[in-house]
Structure formats: C-alpha cells, structure tokens
Amino acid sequence: MASILDEYEDSLHRSVSVQQSRASVGIPHSGYVNARLEKETPIFNKQRIDFAPPEKINSLVVSSNQLCMSLGKDTLLRIDLGKPDEPNQVELGRKDEAKVYKMFLDHTGSHLLIALNTSECLYLNRSVQKVRALSRWKGHLIESVGWNKFLGSETNTGPILVGTSHGQIYEAEISVSEGSLFSTNPDQYFRQVYTLEEESGPAPVCCLEIERGIEGKFFIIATTRKRLFQFVGKVPEGTEQQGFSSIFAVHADHLPSFREFPANLGFSEIAFYTPKLRSNPRSFAWMMGNGVLYGTLDYSRPDSILSDERVWVYPPDIDITVNKPISIVLTQFHFLLLLPDRVKAVCTLNGQVVFQDLFLEKFGVLTRMIKDPTVQQIWIHTEKVVFRYHVQRESRDVWKMYMNMNKFDLAKEYCKDRPECLDIVLAKEAEHCFQNKRYLDSAKCYALTQNYFEEIALKFIEAKQEEALMEFLIKKLSNLKPSEKTQTTLLTTWLTELYLNWLGVLQGDPSQRNLYLDTREKFRTFLSSPKNKDCLFNNRASIYELLASHGDTEHMVYFAVIMQDYERVVAHHCQHDEYDEALNVLSRHRDEKLFYKFSPVLIQHIPKKVVDAWISMGSRLDARNLIPALVNYSQSASTEQINEAIRYMEFCVYQLEETQQAIHNYLLSLYALCRPDSLLSYLEQAGTNPNRIHYDLKYALRLCAEHGHHRACVHIYKVMELYEEAVDLALQVDVDLAKSCADLPEDDEELRKKLWLKIARHVVQEEKDVKKAMACLSSCALLKIEDVLPFFPDFVTIDHFKEAICNSLEDYNKHIEELKREMEEATQSAKRIREDIQEMRNKYGSVEPQEKCAACDFPLLNRPFYLFLCGHMFHYDCLLQAVFPNLPAYKQAKLEDLQKKLAATSQPSKSHHRPKDADTISLGKGQQSREQIKADIDDIVAAECVYCGELMIRSIDKPFIDPQKYEEEMQSWL
C-alpha cells in the first residue's frame, strides 16, 4: 500500500505538465464557467420621471414615499408616491417677492418646513391644506433641521433642533390638532441652545442630526463649512420631552469635540446610511472642502460616535473652484456626488469611482440630490426635470474589493450565494495563507476550492507540510459527494497512511507525547466517522494491511471494533493470551457465532468465567453447538474442571428447560463419569413416562451398564417396562429394590406372580432364608405356599411351613364359603327374573277403535302398530320413520339389513299376529326365522317410546326444521 501511495505522489509531480497543457488550450482552472448570459443591470439604474412642471422647480424633498416640491413663486406640489396619480397642490399665499430658500421634510413625511429667503418659515402638515407661518421663527434664515425620530409623530414633531445662517442652534417643537389649528400658533416654543463658531466667528449650521445610543445617551452632530461638531450627553429617562438643552449646557463654557479641515466649499453636507427602517444609521459621509470624510457610527463609544474615519479626496476631474460638488448621498458601499452636469459614485471601500452618469445639457443644471431613507431611492432634479435612481444589488462586486484588501471573511460573506466568486475568494485566501506560512489555514481554504487536487497536494508535499496536507485531505474528503466512491477510497487510504506515518514518528519521541495523544485521537475520530464508515468497510482489507505493515496492533483492534469485526478482535486477544479481554468482547457484543467459534479455546484457560458468560447469554446460545467445546475440554480436564461443564448443562436442563436429547445425553454421561450420586436423582426427576423423557433410554442404559451403576440401570429398565430384566438386576443389588419392581405391572397378574416367584426363588435358593421367603408370601397376595414349596430342598422340616400352611387352608375355607353365598344369591336372582318375565307375558293393553297414531294422526287399526306402556301408539312405519334418523350409524345399517331379510321371506303376511308354525319356518340352514327377525327389529325400533324415552331427550338441541331444508320449507309457507 505504501508503494502505491508513493507512485501516486510521483504522478502528482507529473501532473504539473498536464496542468500547463490544460492552461495552454484554455481549460478553466476551476470547476465554474464564469460566463454572462445577458447584460448585467447597473447598480444605479436611472429613470426619468414623466412629469412636466408648469413652472420651474425651486426645491424638492422626499421622505417615507411622500414627495414635496416648490414650483415657481407661490405653488407647492405634494405627491404620495404610493398614489402618484393623485397630486395635491397647495398655494403659499404670499403676495410679496419672497422665494423658497430650502424645504425640510421629517422622517414620517408628515411635517414640512419651508424656509423663505426673507428669513421667515412656513409650516404645512400632511393632513391639512393650509400653510401656517411660524411667528417665533421670523428673522432667522433656516439652514438645517435636526428631526426627532424618537418622539415625533404625525401631529407633533417633539423637540427638534434648528440651525440658522448665523450659527445659532435653536430648540423648537411644532404641534397641530383639530382644536387648535386656527386658534393658536403651531410652534410651541423656539429657544436658542447653542452657537457654532469657526475661527473667523459664527458660521452657518449646514447640517444637524440627532441620534440615540445605549443607556439613554444622545449624540448630536452639527456641521459648519469646515467643522464637524459632536455633542454627547444623557437625557434622564422620562424627561426626553423637555428637549436637549441639558446636553448643550454642558458645553456652555468650552467647545465640544470637532473635526476641522482647511479647505472650504462655502457649505458642507452630511449623509447617513440606515440599513433598516426604524434602526440607527451605521455609517456617515461628510462632504466638505478637502473631500469626503467617511466612517462608521459606533454607539458604544463614550465621547464620540464617529469611528473608522478616513478621508476620500475628490476624483481628479473635480475642481472645487470650478465645478464643486453640490450634494452627497450615502448608500451601503458608495457615496454619490452631485455635480452640475453629472453624478459620480465612489466606493467607500477603496475610494474608486465605480459609476458616472452624464446628463444632457437640455435638462439644465443639476440642482439637488436627496435620498428617501425608507425605500432607498435617490432623487435628482433640475429646474424642469426630475430623475430617480434605483439601487440594485449594490453588493455584487463588494466581495472583489474585500478580497483585494485581504478581508476574506467579509469577501466570503458577500459572495456566499455566488459559488464561482466564492471559489475565487477561497483560492486567493488559501494562497495568501500559504505565502504567510499559515499552512493549516491554507489547507482548509484550498479544500473548499475547485483548484486541481494534484496541484495543491504537490504544493504541500514540496513544502514538506505533512500536517497541512492531512488537513487538506480531510477537508477535501468531507466535501466529496457519496457518488464519488473512487476519490473517497483514495483519500481515505492516503489519510490512513499519513496518520500511521505521523503516529510512528511521534511515538518514538517522548517530548511529543501530548501531540502524539492528540494525533491519535484525531486518527480514531477519522476511523470512526460515520461519513467514512462505508468506504472503510468496503476497503477494510487494505486498511488492515496498512495497519499490519506499520505493526500498529492497537489501532488494528480499534479499527476492527469500529468495523464490528469482533472475530478479528477476539482472535487477536486469544493469540496474545489475553483471554479475559477476549471474553469481555464476546460478552459485550453477545454474538452467538463468535461464542461457538472461540469457546473451545477460552474454556481451556478460563472455564468458570466462560461458563458464567454462557449462562448470562441464556437462551440466545444453543447448547448443542457448545457441546463440542465441552467434550474436548472434559476429555483433558480434571474432575473439578468438569464440574463447570456440568454446571452449564444443569443450567440448560433445569433453568432453560431444554428438551434436546443431545443435551440430556451429555449431562447423563457427565453424571455417569463424575457424579454417580446425581445420576440416579436426575433419572428419577426425569420421571417414568417414556414420552416425557428427553434422554435416549438405550444410550443411558448402555452408559450406566458400562460404569456399573446398577440402580440406575434398574430404573431405566423400569421406564422401558422391562420388568423381568429390572428384577433380575435388582436381585443382584437389593431384594427390596426387586420387590418394588415386581409390583409395577399392576394390570398383568401373571407377570407379577412370575416376578415374585423369581424373588422367592432367589431368597430360598441364593440366600437360603426361609423366614424371608415366607415374608414374600405376605408381601404378594398372588403367591401361595404351594407355589413356593418346590423351591425348598427336601430336607426342610414342616415346622418352617406349619403356620403358612394353616393360613393357606383357612383362606381356602373362606373362599369356599364366599362362593357358596354367591351361588345362593344368583339362584334367588334367577328366580325373580323368571317371575318378572312371566308377569310381562301376561300384561296387555286395550285399544279403542277410534284411537289414532300419535305421529300421523290417522286411525291406528288400519295398519300394524305399537302400543307403549306410557299410552302412546304408533303405526309401525310411522315409528320407524321417527326413530331411524336418530339411530347410530351401526344400528341404522343393522336395521336396513333386517328389513331386507324380512322382505326376503317367502310368506309375507298383512296380519300382525301369525300362527306359531308360520313364524317359526326355517329359512335355511344358518338363517334366522321370520319371528326372530321381527323380534330383532322390534328391539331396535320399539325399544322405548319415541316421545317419552331418551331419544326425545337427546334431540332437544336439534332444530325443528332441518337447516338444509330451511329455504325449501320457508318457500312452502309463502
């Protein structure tokens, strides 16, 4: 296997030329084809609004899909962009020469402030049609408004900030209601809270922004032409309605923190980007004389909200003395600059111009650019045309910029749904890590790319970074599809070889002990990974060879356990004399086949534990398959060790109640060999019914005979009902045992007598004990003194038999008297029977002429009939018809036979009474007389009344209508 891997590594080196040839013919380096199927839509897509204003457009504001524009001198047009076909026109009602200077619309689109060049300010609420003058604001040229996004509503602005052209910052509040619209001024108050200054004195407040941070902290950003101020302070909870005076009061004696730049546009403008509605802005862009100050907003900072600031200078074609920028708008990754004749989009990541849109001279000079923060649409207008920009997939190329900045995590974030771009980023990151010698990180990234596998592998091999190569292979393996079986097999085998090499190196270095343990754990995790399980299982033979070639028996066993190759594990333990470990594996996994295979080995060394394991397996093991192991073991073991075999066999017989003959026979052989005392008790417990005995009787008899266990043989003879053999063998052991055998054939008196005679002969002739012989007479009633006398020798005197002879004569006398008494009783019984017969012959009954048959209800005397003692009378044929179906089959056959014989007689007669000589005519030799046939028929048919006898009782559960004729009977009733 190692040589195969070496050849594979050589092939990797050779593949370099193949890569070059592929590149020369234009084969793409990655697995993705980077092709554009259609022209891609630009990020900023311009749309001209189909609107021809009747007068020139002075100013335009939009927020929350509400657009307001000032037309000419005195007209205000409001459009709900959700209903663009329903514009609303409002007249300012000014008779003087005042013109609209600036307009400000809050975040809800409900409150519109109109600043006039005459230092006046008008207010219009979305729900009303009349413009109101703000009297408290008069005398101030409004430059900026900071709306309250936290307390403002459709009818109330909450505390807001207002910046003037002379640097003053005022706090104000505007409120309208149905009850107070015409009676009171909408401006609740208007008070100065601060004055902004530059080095030359007060400067116009170009922009105001109010933001709320964490823990009730507020941030107020105010800009002049060259400075950006920050006011930071807390407003106590519940006092927000009181305004921001407390924040400005902190800086009454000293200037707040500010940024200042030397160049001057004559004005400045700040834009913010808010990712979602009702959330805080995340970044800002301040357009001023030196360029655009861009940064993020960090609300967790204590003194300044501005973070990650940088200044992007204006593109070379922008000269602030000739064509200075007019407005700025900020999106997620770009800021847009409005110039008199064009729009430029600059990427905030690298300061590069990525978009430029030139407007035709016929549209006029571009006046202003604003963004609706709720729908992220950008609006631009001249004095006679309005344009709208849609921002589409702004982040499409951001990944490339982040990649060039080596911000790979951000680059991957913005191309995770574009695999071809993600592959480029990963390849660049991998190369960057490799160049900086971060080989493990490089391997992880390379594994996720579509770069050529051979090229990357060679790169790590040439750098001698085996650990990084392993990491690359592991990651590559985890990314393979289940269908890529060949690649999976290659990587799995290669990784196994690398792990084993690395472990071999580390194991020999004591100083690398911790690294060795960590690598071993990784290797085991690799082997036990569910994803690799199928591949490892299909190629387990190769893995075993690798492990064996490295002599790593520890991991060979570990791998075998993972593959559930417990046979190999147990065999390994047995080969190394680790029998307890082998038995533990068997007991843990409870595989019956492995128990059968390894039990012959294990029982030779740890018999007690093996038997305990067998018992714990219970009925899952077939004891018949373990008998060979026990037989081999018992032939070479001592009696003490054989006891373990007996213990398991007893468990099978008594606990598991095994009935297999082989098990019982083997237990019997063990008893016969080592436990004769248990042998007889086992046989007796098995019983004497041959059908319920599970051992082989003939085998047991031969086994017991071979080992001289005569009592056991006698018992087996009794079970086999070989009583003569049982008595013959028992007489060699014990006369009492023979007596117990002689009484067993209870139904065969002749055999019993024969057996007792054998016992008596043995007692007389072998033991020569006359008293014991006389005791045999008393033990068996079948023996008489005359049966035993022939066994005694001639020289025995009568004195020994006097008592027995006298007893025998007395028994004969008693028997004779008993027979006389029985004869007298039989004589009296016969006399009474004759008298009863004579009485029955003389008994008669009278029949009236009008009597009818009980069955057919026709006159009785028309045909032969029967008269019963109960009074019922039946015609012969009617009684026969009623009785025949209820007779047993054999009686039905006999009755039919008698009828045939009766019909065959030569003298049929219609009369019921015939002369005696006619009835006794012989029908031939060996045949019955007619009278006898009729008598037999009468015995069957007229044995009892069909209505009063047992026949009626037996038919009580029979239905009145035969089920087979039920349908026919039912139809007859219809």
mmCIF file of C-alpha atoms in Angstrom, residues 590-597 599-600 613-630 648-649 651-653 656-664 666:
data_model
loop_
_atom_site.group_PDB
_atom_site.id
_atom_site.type_symbol
_atom_site.label_atom_id
_atom_site.label_comp_id
_atom_site.label_asym_id
_atom_site.label_seq_id
_atom_site.Cartn_x
_atom_site.Cartn_y
_atom_site.Cartn_z
ATOM 1 C CA ARG A 590 -23.180 -11.074 22.540
ATOM 2 C CA ASP A 591 -22.610 -12.612 19.127
ATOM 3 C CA GLU A 592 -23.665 -16.271 19.244
ATOM 4 C CA LYS A 593 -21.490 -17.342 16.319
ATOM 5 C CA LEU A 594 -18.374 -15.933 17.953
ATOM 6 C CA PHE A 595 -19.186 -17.749 21.171
ATOM 7 C CA TYR A 596 -19.430 -21.028 19.272
ATOM 8 C CA LYS A 597 -16.137 -20.372 17.474
ATOM 9 C CA SER A 599 -15.417 -21.161 23.293
ATOM 10 C CA PRO A 600 -13.216 -24.264 22.688
ATOM 11 C CA ALA A 613 -20.730 -15.834 30.194
ATOM 12 C CA TRP A 614 -22.707 -18.699 28.669
ATOM 13 C CA ILE A 615 -25.215 -18.537 31.494
ATOM 14 C CA SER A 616 -25.553 -14.758 31.079
ATOM 15 C CA MET A 617 -26.384 -15.316 27.415
ATOM 16 C CA GLY A 618 -29.284 -17.524 28.451
ATOM 17 C CA SER A 619 -31.413 -18.938 25.674
ATOM 18 C CA ARG A 620 -29.565 -16.969 22.967
ATOM 19 C CA LEU A 621 -26.969 -19.734 22.876
ATOM 20 C CA ASP A 622 -27.786 -23.164 21.526
ATOM 21 C CA ALA A 623 -26.143 -25.536 23.983
ATOM 22 C CA ARG A 624 -25.836 -28.215 21.303
ATOM 23 C CA ASN A 625 -23.275 -26.043 19.498
ATOM 24 C CA LEU A 626 -21.235 -25.743 22.696
ATOM 25 C CA ILE A 627 -21.100 -29.465 23.388
ATOM 26 C CA PRO A 628 -18.018 -29.994 21.137
ATOM 27 C CA ALA A 629 -16.121 -27.421 23.195
ATOM 28 C CA LEU A 630 -17.191 -29.119 26.412
ATOM 29 C CA TYR A 648 -23.766 -25.241 32.420
ATOM 30 C CA MET A 649 -25.593 -28.403 31.382
ATOM 31 C CA PHE A 651 -28.462 -24.643 33.822
ATOM 32 C CA CYS A 652 -29.715 -25.634 30.382
ATOM 33 C CA VAL A 653 -31.801 -28.535 31.725
ATOM 34 C CA LEU A 656 -33.788 -23.096 30.388
ATOM 35 C CA GLU A 657 -35.810 -26.356 30.402
ATOM 36 C CA GLU A 658 -34.030 -27.624 27.316
ATOM 37 C CA THR A 659 -35.572 -30.732 25.749
ATOM 38 C CA GLN A 660 -32.865 -31.500 23.198
ATOM 39 C CA GLN A 661 -31.816 -35.150 23.528
ATOM 40 C CA ALA A 662 -28.137 -34.370 22.883
ATOM 41 C CA ILE A 663 -28.002 -32.039 25.895
ATOM 42 C CA HIS A 664 -29.628 -34.544 28.222
ATOM 43 C CA TYR A 666 -24.303 -35.345 27.502
#
